Short mmCIF file of C-alpha atoms in Angstrom, two decimals:
data_model
loop_
_atom_site.label_atom_id
_atom_site.label_comp_id
_atom_site.label_asym_id
_atom_site.label_seq_id
_atom_site.Cartn_x
_atom_site.Cartn_y
_atom_site.Cartn_z
CA UNK A 883 9.94 25.07 -10.12
CA UNK A 884 12.18 25.69 -7.12
CA UNK A 885 15.14 23.84 -5.78
CA UNK A 886 13.60 22.32 -3.00
CA UNK A 887 11.07 19.74 -2.51
CA UNK A 888 7.20 21.78 -2.08
CA UNK A 889 4.61 20.60 0.55
CA UNK A 890 1.75 21.02 -1.42
CA UNK A 891 -1.64 21.66 0.81
CA UNK A 892 -4.37 19.01 0.48
CA UNK A 893 -7.42 19.02 -1.29
CA UNK A 894 -10.69 18.74 0.67
CA UNK A 895 -11.31 15.45 -0.69
CA UNK A 896 -7.85 14.01 0.59
CA UNK A 897 -8.05 15.77 3.85
CA UNK A 898 -11.36 13.98 4.44
CA UNK A 899 -9.82 10.77 3.68
CA UNK A 900 -7.03 11.79 6.07
CA UNK A 901 -4.18 11.65 3.74
CA UNK A 902 -1.24 13.02 5.94
CA UNK A 903 0.30 15.02 3.42
CA UNK A 904 1.36 15.01 -0.46
CA UNK A 905 4.91 15.99 -1.40
CA UNK A 906 5.95 17.21 -4.82
CA UNK A 907 9.71 16.87 -5.40
CA UNK A 908 11.02 18.39 -8.74
CA UNK A 909 13.04 16.02 -10.35
CA UNK A 910 16.66 15.94 -8.96
CA UNK A 911 18.40 13.55 -11.93
CA UNK A 912 20.90 14.66 -14.49
CA UNK A 913 22.17 18.06 -15.20
CA UNK A 914 20.77 21.20 -13.40
CA UNK A 915 18.62 22.45 -16.70
CA UNK A 916 17.07 18.91 -16.63
CA UNK A 917 15.69 19.25 -13.21
CA UNK A 918 12.46 21.36 -14.11
CA UNK A 919 11.89 18.92 -16.70
CA UNK A 920 9.12 17.19 -14.69
CA UNK A 921 7.90 17.15 -11.12
CA UNK A 922 6.90 14.42 -8.85
CA UNK A 923 4.18 14.30 -6.68
CA UNK A 924 3.96 11.70 -3.56
CA UNK A 925 0.49 10.63 -2.68
CA UNK A 926 -0.13 8.59 0.21
CA UNK A 927 -3.57 6.68 -0.55
CA UNK A 928 -5.25 5.65 2.51
CA UNK A 929 -6.93 2.51 1.73
CA UNK A 930 -7.16 -0.42 -0.18
CA UNK A 931 -8.93 1.01 -2.93
CA UNK A 932 -9.72 4.68 -3.39
CA UNK A 933 -9.76 7.87 -5.93
CA UNK A 934 -7.48 10.71 -4.44
CA UNK A 935 -8.00 13.98 -6.09
CA UNK A 936 -4.45 15.23 -7.29
CA UNK A 937 -6.09 18.32 -9.06
CA UNK A 938 -4.77 21.08 -6.84
CA UNK A 939 -1.19 19.58 -6.93
CA UNK A 940 -1.18 19.23 -10.47
CA UNK A 941 -2.80 22.73 -11.05
CA UNK A 942 0.38 23.86 -8.94
CA UNK A 943 2.88 22.35 -10.94
CA UNK A 944 1.28 24.01 -13.91
CA UNK A 945 1.71 27.55 -12.24
CA UNK A 946 5.45 26.94 -11.24
CA UNK A 947 6.11 26.03 -14.95
CA UNK A 948 5.45 29.19 -16.09
CA UNK A 949 3.99 27.62 -19.20
CA UNK A 950 0.73 29.68 -20.60
CA UNK A 951 -0.13 27.37 -23.50
CA UNK A 952 -0.03 23.77 -23.59
CA UNK A 953 -0.33 20.24 -22.76
CA UNK A 954 0.11 18.81 -18.99
CA UNK A 955 1.09 15.06 -19.00
CA UNK A 956 0.04 13.14 -15.94
CA UNK A 957 1.64 9.77 -15.61
CA UNK A 958 1.53 6.90 -12.89
CA UNK A 959 4.64 5.19 -12.93
CA UNK A 960 2.82 2.15 -11.13
CA UNK A 961 1.06 -0.91 -12.18
CA UNK A 962 -1.69 -1.70 -9.58
CA UNK A 963 -2.70 2.30 -9.49
CA UNK A 964 -4.07 4.04 -12.57
CA UNK A 965 -5.21 7.88 -13.59
CA UNK A 966 -8.53 8.69 -14.40
CA UNK A 967 -10.67 11.89 -14.88
CA UNK A 968 -14.10 12.24 -13.49
CA UNK A 969 -16.87 13.63 -11.31
CA UNK A 970 -15.27 15.88 -8.52
CA UNK A 971 -18.58 16.89 -6.92
CA UNK A 972 -20.33 14.11 -5.65
CA UNK A 973 -18.16 11.42 -3.84
CA UNK A 974 -20.60 8.50 -4.36
CA UNK A 975 -19.30 8.88 -8.02
CA UNK A 976 -16.16 7.76 -6.82
CA UNK A 977 -17.18 4.90 -4.66
CA UNK A 978 -19.82 3.83 -7.62
CA UNK A 979 -16.60 3.54 -9.66
CA UNK A 980 -14.48 1.63 -7.41
CA UNK A 981 -17.25 -0.59 -6.04
CA UNK A 982 -18.39 -1.51 -9.76
CA UNK A 983 -14.78 -2.18 -11.09
CA UNK A 984 -14.81 -4.67 -8.03
CA UNK A 985 -17.59 -6.42 -9.30
CA UNK A 986 -16.16 -6.23 -13.16
CA UNK A 987 -12.77 -7.58 -11.86
CA UNK A 988 -13.47 -9.60 -8.52
CA UNK A 989 -10.45 -9.29 -6.04
CA UNK A 990 -10.16 -12.97 -6.53
CA UNK A 991 -10.82 -15.09 -9.50
CA UNK A 992 -8.68 -17.73 -10.25
CA UNK A 993 -5.59 -15.86 -11.00
CA UNK A 994 -2.29 -17.36 -11.38
CA UNK A 995 0.02 -14.00 -10.23
CA UNK A 996 1.29 -15.18 -7.26
CA UNK A 997 1.08 -11.64 -5.17
CA UNK A 998 -2.39 -11.83 -5.41
CA UNK A 999 -3.20 -8.66 -6.60
CA UNK A 1000 -3.98 -9.34 -10.26
CA UNK A 1001 -7.19 -7.57 -9.97
CA UNK A 1002 -5.31 -4.42 -9.43
CA UNK A 1003 -2.92 -4.88 -12.18
CA UNK A 1004 -6.34 -5.28 -14.34
CA UNK A 1005 -8.11 -2.52 -13.08
CA UNK A 1006 -5.05 -0.28 -13.51
CA UNK A 1007 -4.69 -1.17 -17.53
CA UNK A 1008 -8.77 -0.38 -17.59
CA UNK A 1009 -7.97 3.19 -16.23
CA UNK A 1010 -4.66 3.75 -18.11
CA UNK A 1011 -1.27 4.98 -16.81
CA UNK A 1012 -1.39 8.39 -18.95
CA UNK A 1013 -3.35 11.14 -19.78
CA UNK A 1014 -2.87 14.76 -21.03
CA UNK A 1015 -4.94 17.62 -20.00
CA UNK A 1016 -4.86 21.03 -22.10
CA UNK A 1017 -3.32 24.23 -20.58
CA UNK A 1018 -5.07 27.64 -21.22
CA UNK A 1019 -4.15 31.05 -19.69
CA UNK A 1020 -1.46 29.12 -17.39
CA UNK A 1021 -4.05 26.97 -16.08
CA UNK A 1022 -5.40 23.28 -16.58
CA UNK A 1023 -8.51 23.54 -18.67
CA UNK A 1024 -10.71 20.80 -17.20
CA UNK A 1025 -14.89 20.52 -17.80
CA UNK A 1026 -16.69 22.26 -14.76
CA UNK A 1027 -17.27 18.77 -12.90
CA UNK A 1028 -13.81 17.19 -13.65
CA UNK A 1029 -11.08 16.22 -11.68
CA UNK A 1030 -7.86 14.45 -11.96
CA UNK A 1031 -7.47 11.29 -9.91
CA UNK A 1032 -5.04 8.87 -8.75
CA UNK A 1033 -7.03 5.27 -8.65
CA UNK A 1034 -5.37 3.15 -6.04
CA UNK A 1035 -6.24 -0.56 -6.56
CA UNK A 1036 -3.55 -2.17 -3.94
CA UNK A 1037 -2.93 0.09 -0.98
CA UNK A 1038 -2.79 1.60 1.33
CA UNK A 1039 0.92 2.86 -0.52
CA UNK A 1040 2.81 5.59 -1.17
CA UNK A 1041 2.61 6.33 -4.77
CA UNK A 1042 3.96 8.86 -7.05
CA UNK A 1043 2.72 10.77 -10.27
CA UNK A 1044 4.78 12.49 -12.60
CA UNK A 1045 3.69 15.64 -14.42
CA UNK A 1046 5.55 17.25 -16.93
CA UNK A 1047 4.06 20.43 -18.87
CA UNK A 1048 4.91 21.13 -22.22
CA UNK A 1049 4.68 24.34 -23.99
CA UNK A 1050 2.71 24.55 -27.13
CA UNK B 1221 16.92 7.75 -37.62
CA UNK B 1222 18.74 6.30 -40.47
CA UNK B 1223 17.49 6.13 -43.91
CA UNK B 1224 16.94 2.52 -44.13
CA UNK B 1225 14.68 0.20 -42.12
CA UNK B 1226 16.26 -0.86 -38.61
CA UNK B 1227 15.64 -4.34 -37.61
CA UNK B 1228 15.86 -4.26 -33.73
CA UNK B 1229 16.58 -6.93 -31.16
CA UNK B 1230 13.97 -9.05 -29.67
CA UNK B 1231 12.92 -8.51 -25.70
CA UNK B 1232 13.56 -11.36 -23.75
CA UNK B 1233 9.72 -11.76 -23.34
CA UNK B 1234 9.32 -11.36 -27.36
CA UNK B 1235 11.86 -14.03 -27.92
CA UNK B 1236 10.62 -16.59 -25.23
CA UNK B 1237 7.13 -16.13 -27.15
CA UNK B 1238 8.50 -17.16 -30.57
CA UNK B 1239 8.34 -13.69 -32.41
CA UNK B 1240 10.22 -14.26 -35.41
CA UNK B 1241 11.65 -10.43 -35.84
CA UNK B 1242 10.23 -6.98 -35.42
CA UNK B 1243 10.79 -4.51 -37.77
CA UNK B 1244 11.20 -0.98 -37.34
CA UNK B 1245 10.73 1.67 -40.38
CA UNK B 1246 11.03 5.26 -40.25
CA UNK B 1247 8.40 7.30 -42.35
CA UNK B 1248 8.66 7.38 -45.80
CA UNK B 1249 5.95 9.71 -46.54
CA UNK B 1250 6.19 13.09 -47.57
CA UNK B 1251 9.21 15.44 -48.14
CA UNK B 1252 12.73 14.15 -46.81
CA UNK B 1253 12.90 16.33 -43.43
CA UNK B 1254 9.51 15.05 -42.89
CA UNK B 1255 10.82 11.24 -42.86
CA UNK B 1256 12.01 11.36 -39.34
CA UNK B 1257 8.86 12.73 -37.82
CA UNK B 1258 7.85 9.13 -36.43
CA UNK B 1259 8.67 5.51 -36.79
CA UNK B 1260 6.71 2.48 -37.41
CA UNK B 1261 7.40 -0.69 -35.58
CA UNK B 1262 6.48 -3.99 -37.50
CA UNK B 1263 5.31 -6.32 -34.59
CA UNK B 1264 4.12 -10.02 -35.46
CA UNK B 1265 1.78 -11.53 -32.71
CA UNK B 1266 2.39 -14.82 -32.33
CA UNK B 1267 -1.14 -16.00 -30.81
CA UNK B 1268 -4.79 -14.89 -30.82
CA UNK B 1269 -4.60 -12.92 -27.86
CA UNK B 1270 -1.03 -11.93 -26.20
CA UNK B 1271 0.89 -9.34 -24.91
CA UNK B 1272 3.86 -8.10 -26.62
CA UNK B 1273 6.38 -6.18 -25.08
CA UNK B 1274 7.60 -3.45 -26.96
CA UNK B 1275 9.25 -1.07 -24.38
CA UNK B 1276 12.85 -2.07 -25.84
CA UNK B 1277 12.19 -1.22 -29.63
CA UNK B 1278 10.36 2.15 -28.40
CA UNK B 1279 13.42 3.09 -26.28
CA UNK B 1280 15.67 2.37 -29.32
CA UNK B 1281 13.51 4.72 -31.31
CA UNK B 1282 13.73 7.40 -28.43
CA UNK B 1283 17.63 7.19 -28.54
CA UNK B 1284 18.12 7.53 -32.38
CA UNK B 1285 15.83 10.57 -32.23
CA UNK B 1286 18.29 12.26 -30.36
CA UNK B 1287 15.56 14.19 -28.23
CA UNK B 1288 16.43 14.23 -24.61
CA UNK B 1289 13.74 15.84 -22.78
CA UNK B 1290 10.00 15.28 -23.92
CA UNK B 1291 7.19 13.06 -24.80
CA UNK B 1292 7.03 9.67 -26.25
CA UNK B 1293 3.81 9.32 -28.15
CA UNK B 1294 2.91 5.44 -28.79
CA UNK B 1295 0.05 4.97 -31.16
CA UNK B 1296 -1.42 1.53 -32.34
CA UNK B 1297 -3.24 2.17 -35.75
CA UNK B 1298 -5.57 -0.92 -35.50
CA UNK B 1299 -9.16 -1.51 -33.79
CA UNK B 1300 -8.61 -5.09 -32.36
CA UNK B 1301 -5.39 -4.47 -30.59
CA UNK B 1302 -4.90 -1.93 -28.13
CA UNK B 1303 -1.79 -0.47 -25.88
CA UNK B 1304 -1.33 -0.74 -22.29
CA UNK B 1305 1.38 -0.14 -19.76
CA UNK B 1306 1.61 -2.93 -17.03
CA UNK B 1307 3.82 -5.13 -15.18
CA UNK B 1308 6.97 -6.20 -17.15
CA UNK B 1309 8.43 -8.97 -14.31
CA UNK B 1310 5.76 -11.60 -13.73
CA UNK B 1311 4.31 -13.01 -17.12
CA UNK B 1312 1.43 -14.19 -15.13
CA UNK B 1313 0.11 -10.62 -14.68
CA UNK B 1314 -0.20 -10.61 -18.22
CA UNK B 1315 -1.95 -14.18 -18.36
CA UNK B 1316 -4.07 -13.07 -15.98
CA UNK B 1317 -4.99 -9.70 -17.78
CA UNK B 1318 -5.76 -11.41 -21.25
CA UNK B 1319 -7.89 -14.38 -19.31
CA UNK B 1320 -10.14 -11.94 -17.17
CA UNK B 1321 -10.69 -9.66 -20.17
CA UNK B 1322 -11.74 -12.55 -22.07
CA UNK B 1323 -14.10 -13.15 -19.04
CA UNK B 1324 -15.40 -9.74 -18.79
CA UNK B 1325 -15.99 -9.03 -22.68
CA UNK B 1326 -16.56 -13.06 -23.98
CA UNK B 1327 -15.47 -14.01 -27.58
CA UNK B 1328 -19.21 -14.77 -28.27
CA UNK B 1329 -22.28 -13.07 -26.42
CA UNK B 1330 -24.66 -12.12 -29.23
CA UNK B 1331 -22.77 -9.63 -31.23
CA UNK B 1332 -23.87 -8.29 -34.48
CA UNK B 1333 -20.62 -7.68 -35.94
CA UNK B 1334 -20.27 -10.04 -39.02
CA UNK B 1335 -16.51 -10.60 -38.80
CA UNK B 1336 -16.76 -12.16 -35.63
CA UNK B 1337 -14.53 -10.25 -33.53
CA UNK B 1338 -16.45 -7.71 -31.75
CA UNK B 1339 -14.85 -8.68 -28.54
CA UNK B 1340 -11.42 -7.85 -29.87
CA UNK B 1341 -12.79 -4.28 -30.68
CA UNK B 1342 -14.39 -3.75 -27.33
CA UNK B 1343 -11.13 -4.97 -25.44
CA UNK B 1344 -9.34 -2.50 -27.59
CA UNK B 1345 -11.13 0.58 -26.89
CA UNK B 1346 -10.81 -0.65 -22.95
CA UNK B 1347 -6.98 -0.81 -23.31
CA UNK B 1348 -6.76 2.64 -25.73
CA UNK B 1349 -4.93 3.50 -28.81
CA UNK B 1350 -2.75 6.31 -27.45
CA UNK B 1351 -0.47 6.57 -24.42
CA UNK B 1352 2.56 8.65 -23.73
CA UNK B 1353 5.30 8.37 -21.86
CA UNK B 1354 8.12 11.04 -20.31
CA UNK B 1355 11.73 11.29 -22.10
CA UNK B 1356 14.15 12.18 -19.42
CA UNK B 1357 17.81 12.11 -19.90
CA UNK B 1358 17.02 10.41 -23.34
CA UNK B 1359 15.41 7.58 -22.34
CA UNK B 1360 11.71 6.49 -21.52
CA UNK B 1361 11.06 7.08 -17.92
CA UNK B 1362 9.04 4.39 -16.81
CA UNK B 1363 8.26 3.04 -13.56
CA UNK B 1364 10.36 0.10 -12.25
CA UNK B 1365 8.10 -2.64 -13.08
CA UNK B 1366 6.40 -1.09 -16.28
CA UNK B 1367 6.69 -1.99 -19.40
CA UNK B 1368 4.93 -0.89 -22.61
CA UNK B 1369 2.88 -3.69 -24.37
CA UNK B 1370 0.71 -4.17 -27.63
CA UNK B 1371 -2.51 -6.06 -26.69
CA UNK B 1372 -3.16 -8.32 -29.33
CA UNK B 1373 -6.93 -9.54 -29.20
CA UNK B 1374 -7.27 -10.91 -32.51
CA UNK B 1375 -4.08 -12.42 -33.69
CA UNK B 1376 -1.90 -13.85 -34.90
CA UNK B 1377 -1.28 -10.69 -37.11
CA UNK B 1378 1.48 -8.45 -38.40
CA UNK B 1379 0.71 -5.29 -36.38
CA UNK B 1380 2.28 -1.57 -36.67
CA UNK B 1381 3.22 0.66 -33.40
CA UNK B 1382 3.49 4.20 -34.46
CA UNK B 1383 6.29 6.21 -32.33
CA UNK B 1384 7.01 9.63 -32.44
CA UNK B 1385 9.24 11.81 -30.08
CA UNK B 1386 8.66 15.25 -29.21
CA UNK B 1387 10.79 17.27 -27.74
CA UNK B 1388 9.61 19.68 -24.54
CA UNK C 302 -8.19 29.28 -37.56
CA UNK C 303 -10.29 32.01 -38.29
CA UNK C 304 -11.86 34.63 -35.91
CA UNK C 305 -15.58 33.48 -36.16
CA UNK C 306 -17.18 30.10 -35.47
CA UNK C 307 -16.98 27.78 -38.14
CA UNK C 308 -19.75 25.51 -39.13
CA UNK C 309 -18.51 21.92 -39.86
CA UNK C 310 -20.32 19.65 -42.11
CA UNK C 311 -21.50 16.34 -40.73
CA UNK C 312 -19.65 12.98 -41.10
CA UNK C 313 -21.92 10.39 -43.06
CA UNK C 314 -22.33 8.59 -39.92
CA UNK C 315 -23.59 11.71 -38.17
CA UNK C 316 -25.80 12.85 -40.66
CA UNK C 317 -27.43 9.50 -41.05
CA UNK C 318 -27.99 9.48 -36.90
CA UNK C 319 -30.13 12.75 -37.38
CA UNK C 320 -27.58 15.14 -35.55
CA UNK C 321 -28.66 18.49 -36.68
CA UNK C 322 -25.29 20.36 -36.95
CA UNK C 323 -21.68 20.47 -35.56
CA UNK C 324 -20.46 23.60 -34.31
CA UNK C 325 -16.64 24.36 -34.10
CA UNK C 326 -15.82 27.65 -31.66
CA UNK C 327 -12.10 28.78 -31.45
CA UNK C 328 -11.41 29.76 -27.95
CA UNK C 329 -12.53 33.12 -27.32
CA UNK C 330 -11.22 32.98 -23.47
CA UNK C 331 -8.15 35.63 -22.77
CA UNK C 332 -5.89 37.72 -24.77
CA UNK C 333 -6.31 37.63 -28.88
CA UNK C 334 -3.36 35.46 -29.09
CA UNK C 335 -4.53 33.08 -26.90
CA UNK C 336 -7.64 32.58 -28.92
CA UNK C 337 -6.08 30.36 -31.56
CA UNK C 338 -4.66 27.73 -29.16
CA UNK C 339 -7.53 25.17 -29.12
CA UNK C 340 -10.78 24.48 -30.41
CA UNK C 341 -14.29 23.55 -29.21
CA UNK C 342 -16.35 21.52 -31.29
CA UNK C 343 -20.10 21.27 -30.28
CA UNK C 344 -21.52 17.68 -30.64
CA UNK C 345 -25.21 17.14 -30.09
CA UNK C 346 -25.56 13.69 -29.25
CA UNK C 347 -28.86 12.06 -30.74
CA UNK C 348 -29.59 9.29 -27.92
CA UNK C 349 -28.75 8.00 -24.67
CA UNK C 350 -25.97 5.83 -25.46
CA UNK C 351 -24.27 6.26 -29.02
CA UNK C 352 -20.85 6.97 -30.78
CA UNK C 353 -20.30 10.22 -32.80
CA UNK C 354 -17.63 9.80 -35.21
CA UNK C 355 -15.76 13.28 -34.91
CA UNK C 356 -12.93 12.51 -37.35
CA UNK C 357 -13.75 14.76 -40.12
CA UNK C 358 -14.16 17.74 -37.98
CA UNK C 359 -10.94 17.12 -35.76
CA UNK C 360 -9.51 16.99 -39.28
CA UNK C 361 -10.50 20.24 -40.35
CA UNK C 362 -9.35 21.83 -37.32
CA UNK C 363 -5.64 20.12 -37.87
CA UNK C 364 -5.88 21.50 -41.48
CA UNK C 365 -7.26 25.09 -39.99
CA UNK C 366 -4.05 24.96 -37.58
CA UNK C 367 -1.77 24.84 -40.35
CA UNK C 368 0.68 22.75 -38.24
CA UNK C 369 2.09 20.16 -40.56
CA UNK C 370 3.97 17.68 -38.01
CA UNK C 371 3.03 17.20 -34.49
CA UNK C 372 0.32 15.83 -32.07
CA UNK C 373 -3.14 16.56 -32.02
CA UNK C 374 -4.78 16.22 -28.65
CA UNK C 375 -8.39 15.53 -28.47
CA UNK C 376 -10.25 15.95 -25.09
CA UNK C 377 -13.94 15.82 -23.64
CA UNK C 378 -14.53 18.39 -21.00
CA UNK C 379 -17.37 15.70 -19.51
CA UNK C 380 -17.53 12.91 -17.06
CA UNK C 381 -20.28 10.92 -18.26
CA UNK C 382 -19.20 10.81 -21.73
CA UNK C 383 -15.40 9.57 -23.21
CA UNK C 384 -13.52 9.34 -26.28
CA UNK C 385 -12.29 6.36 -27.93
CA UNK C 386 -10.74 5.25 -31.36
CA UNK C 387 -12.44 2.62 -33.01
CA UNK C 388 -13.59 1.03 -36.22
CA UNK C 389 -15.46 3.58 -38.56
CA UNK C 390 -16.45 1.07 -41.33
CA UNK C 391 -19.28 -1.37 -40.11
CA UNK C 392 -21.64 0.36 -37.53
CA UNK C 393 -22.73 -2.70 -35.86
CA UNK C 394 -19.09 -2.35 -34.11
CA UNK C 395 -20.14 0.56 -32.39
CA UNK C 396 -23.71 -0.85 -31.42
CA UNK C 397 -21.72 -3.95 -30.05
CA UNK C 398 -19.24 -1.68 -28.12
CA UNK C 399 -22.27 0.19 -26.48
CA UNK C 400 -24.55 -2.82 -25.70
CA UNK C 401 -21.44 -5.11 -24.64
CA UNK C 402 -20.45 -1.88 -22.17
CA UNK C 403 -24.06 -2.00 -20.89
CA UNK C 404 -23.68 -5.43 -20.14
CA UNK C 405 -20.25 -4.74 -18.12
CA UNK C 406 -21.68 -2.01 -16.47
CA UNK C 407 -25.38 -2.06 -15.95
CA UNK C 408 -27.78 0.85 -15.70
CA UNK C 409 -29.29 -0.01 -12.41
CA UNK C 410 -26.86 -2.03 -10.36
CA UNK C 411 -27.24 -0.52 -6.98
CA UNK C 412 -25.18 2.53 -6.95
CA UNK C 413 -25.45 5.21 -4.59
CA UNK C 414 -25.06 8.26 -6.71
CA UNK C 415 -28.46 10.05 -6.70
CA UNK C 416 -28.28 11.60 -10.28
CA UNK C 417 -28.99 7.87 -11.27
CA UNK C 418 -26.29 7.72 -13.97
CA UNK C 419 -23.25 6.28 -12.27
CA UNK C 420 -22.90 3.77 -15.27
CA UNK C 421 -22.35 6.64 -17.42
CA UNK C 422 -19.63 7.84 -15.24
CA UNK C 423 -17.72 4.53 -14.89
CA UNK C 424 -17.88 3.68 -18.95
CA UNK C 425 -16.67 7.31 -19.25
CA UNK C 426 -13.60 6.31 -17.31
CA UNK C 427 -13.12 2.92 -19.02
CA UNK C 428 -12.99 4.75 -22.46
CA UNK C 429 -11.02 7.67 -21.18
CA UNK C 430 -11.13 11.69 -21.45
CA UNK C 431 -7.75 12.58 -23.50
CA UNK C 432 -6.55 10.72 -26.38
CA UNK C 433 -3.76 11.86 -28.76
CA UNK C 434 -3.49 11.34 -32.44
CA UNK C 435 -0.19 11.97 -34.71
CA UNK C 436 -0.20 14.94 -37.33
CA UNK C 437 1.71 13.97 -40.71
CA UNK C 438 1.84 15.89 -43.46
CA UNK C 439 -1.17 18.45 -42.17
CA UNK C 440 -3.32 15.27 -41.48
CA UNK C 441 -4.43 13.00 -39.03
CA UNK C 442 -2.56 9.84 -39.42
CA UNK C 443 -5.02 7.09 -38.17
CA UNK C 444 -5.24 3.66 -39.21
CA UNK C 445 -6.99 2.36 -42.30
CA UNK C 446 -10.16 1.67 -40.43
CA UNK C 447 -10.04 4.00 -37.31
CA UNK C 448 -12.32 6.91 -36.48
CA UNK C 449 -12.57 9.29 -33.65
CA UNK C 450 -15.34 8.71 -31.52
CA UNK C 451 -17.45 10.91 -28.89
CA UNK C 452 -18.68 7.91 -26.76
CA UNK C 453 -22.03 9.39 -25.08
CA UNK C 454 -23.40 7.23 -22.14
CA UNK C 455 -26.08 9.76 -20.74
CA UNK C 456 -27.40 11.49 -23.77
CA UNK C 457 -28.98 13.10 -25.79
CA UNK C 458 -27.05 16.01 -24.93
CA UNK C 459 -24.98 18.76 -25.99
CA UNK C 460 -21.58 18.04 -25.82
CA UNK C 461 -18.31 19.47 -26.35
CA UNK C 462 -14.90 18.18 -27.55
CA UNK C 463 -11.82 20.28 -27.20
CA UNK C 464 -9.13 19.89 -29.83
CA UNK C 465 -5.68 21.19 -29.68
CA UNK C 466 -2.34 20.61 -32.13
CA UNK C 467 0.89 20.88 -31.02
CA UNK C 468 3.63 21.31 -33.34
CA UNK C 469 6.85 18.88 -32.87
#
């Protein structure tokens, strides 16, 4: 990990959706030796509900970490967006996931939460905020058809994803 | 971590719900050097379905571990309760989550499980039993609005949560 | 972990379902010293939707790792199967989970995904692809009634589960 921010190239899927850019910022909190402990990805989400493929950006962080064998922890610090690992080939899988979740948890359903986005909170809990992926030979070890996705349920917004690679 | 049990102060949210006390017990299995490997929180849940904010208790375990950078693993050893990370500000988010999950997985829906709590098992799997949170500078690194919750789906009961902090 | 493949005995639950065998293959990619970094379980799933108890196989990998204290990461590299931790005693819990998920996410529901298995993708995301279990005293530390399950949503198929044990 370097000292400055890293502008990371878009994934094809993100580019097709018109995401203007993804910014990765190494931690700048605490003492210098702590600065390389995790990295923060900045993910602008383009629409109200969408899945943004962040696999390439997470892989770049794994590569920069220099860790060959271990675990890559991915964490979303939001409560109306989540993370999931699912198919990266046919984009209809993503639209089917989003539409079906909207049937299961309708946007309007007599919720009490005054902000009006209770459905997004519920869907975020159904997807989860933390996932872990194996690191083997310096690379994320995913299944052939798997990608790591930020699941946006109340966008468009600027979102963050935290990535920490632990040797082991 | 000390040798004896640690009585940990209630979170405000737990206090408001009338939770009488939360007990943290360091592991007392195996050899002495293993005793500090994880801690067990005792969480009395006050009602049939509720979310109990355990963030402060988990943070105290992180502090006692002395680990500055790493991962905090949180695990619930039950099959009718789960864990989730969601909003800690407006309590209607919690009640909306619980009520909507009850619509999605009705308590009575022709289940075969003779104990009558199949819905609680299903909701537990939807939330998940294990979550991981980054530890940075000796503290849990959560989003501004995030709290860690035990999600009770078949209470009131005495529940446990296991917490293990790993340096890395 | 040894050098060759390990044939691992079936769990009782798997045997009752007629699973013909479960094969564990240590990683054979990269340099020799990396070969013991994780193990792959081969899990033949016997039906279209089922839960296969993999606890015993994961425990054997933990034992072979020689790691006494740490975290056992379990990962499924598929997008139409997931992982969950739930009750290992009454098999109706498993059938109730599968049937209720089928009500929540019907197999036919106007999906766009041409392969016809969109529901399986959605259910996989609801269960999750990665879980972590504490390792204490050289053994998985699970709750009394907990087992680790591969959740098959589009079988029968040959599935893999990756298991990595990290000391800590």
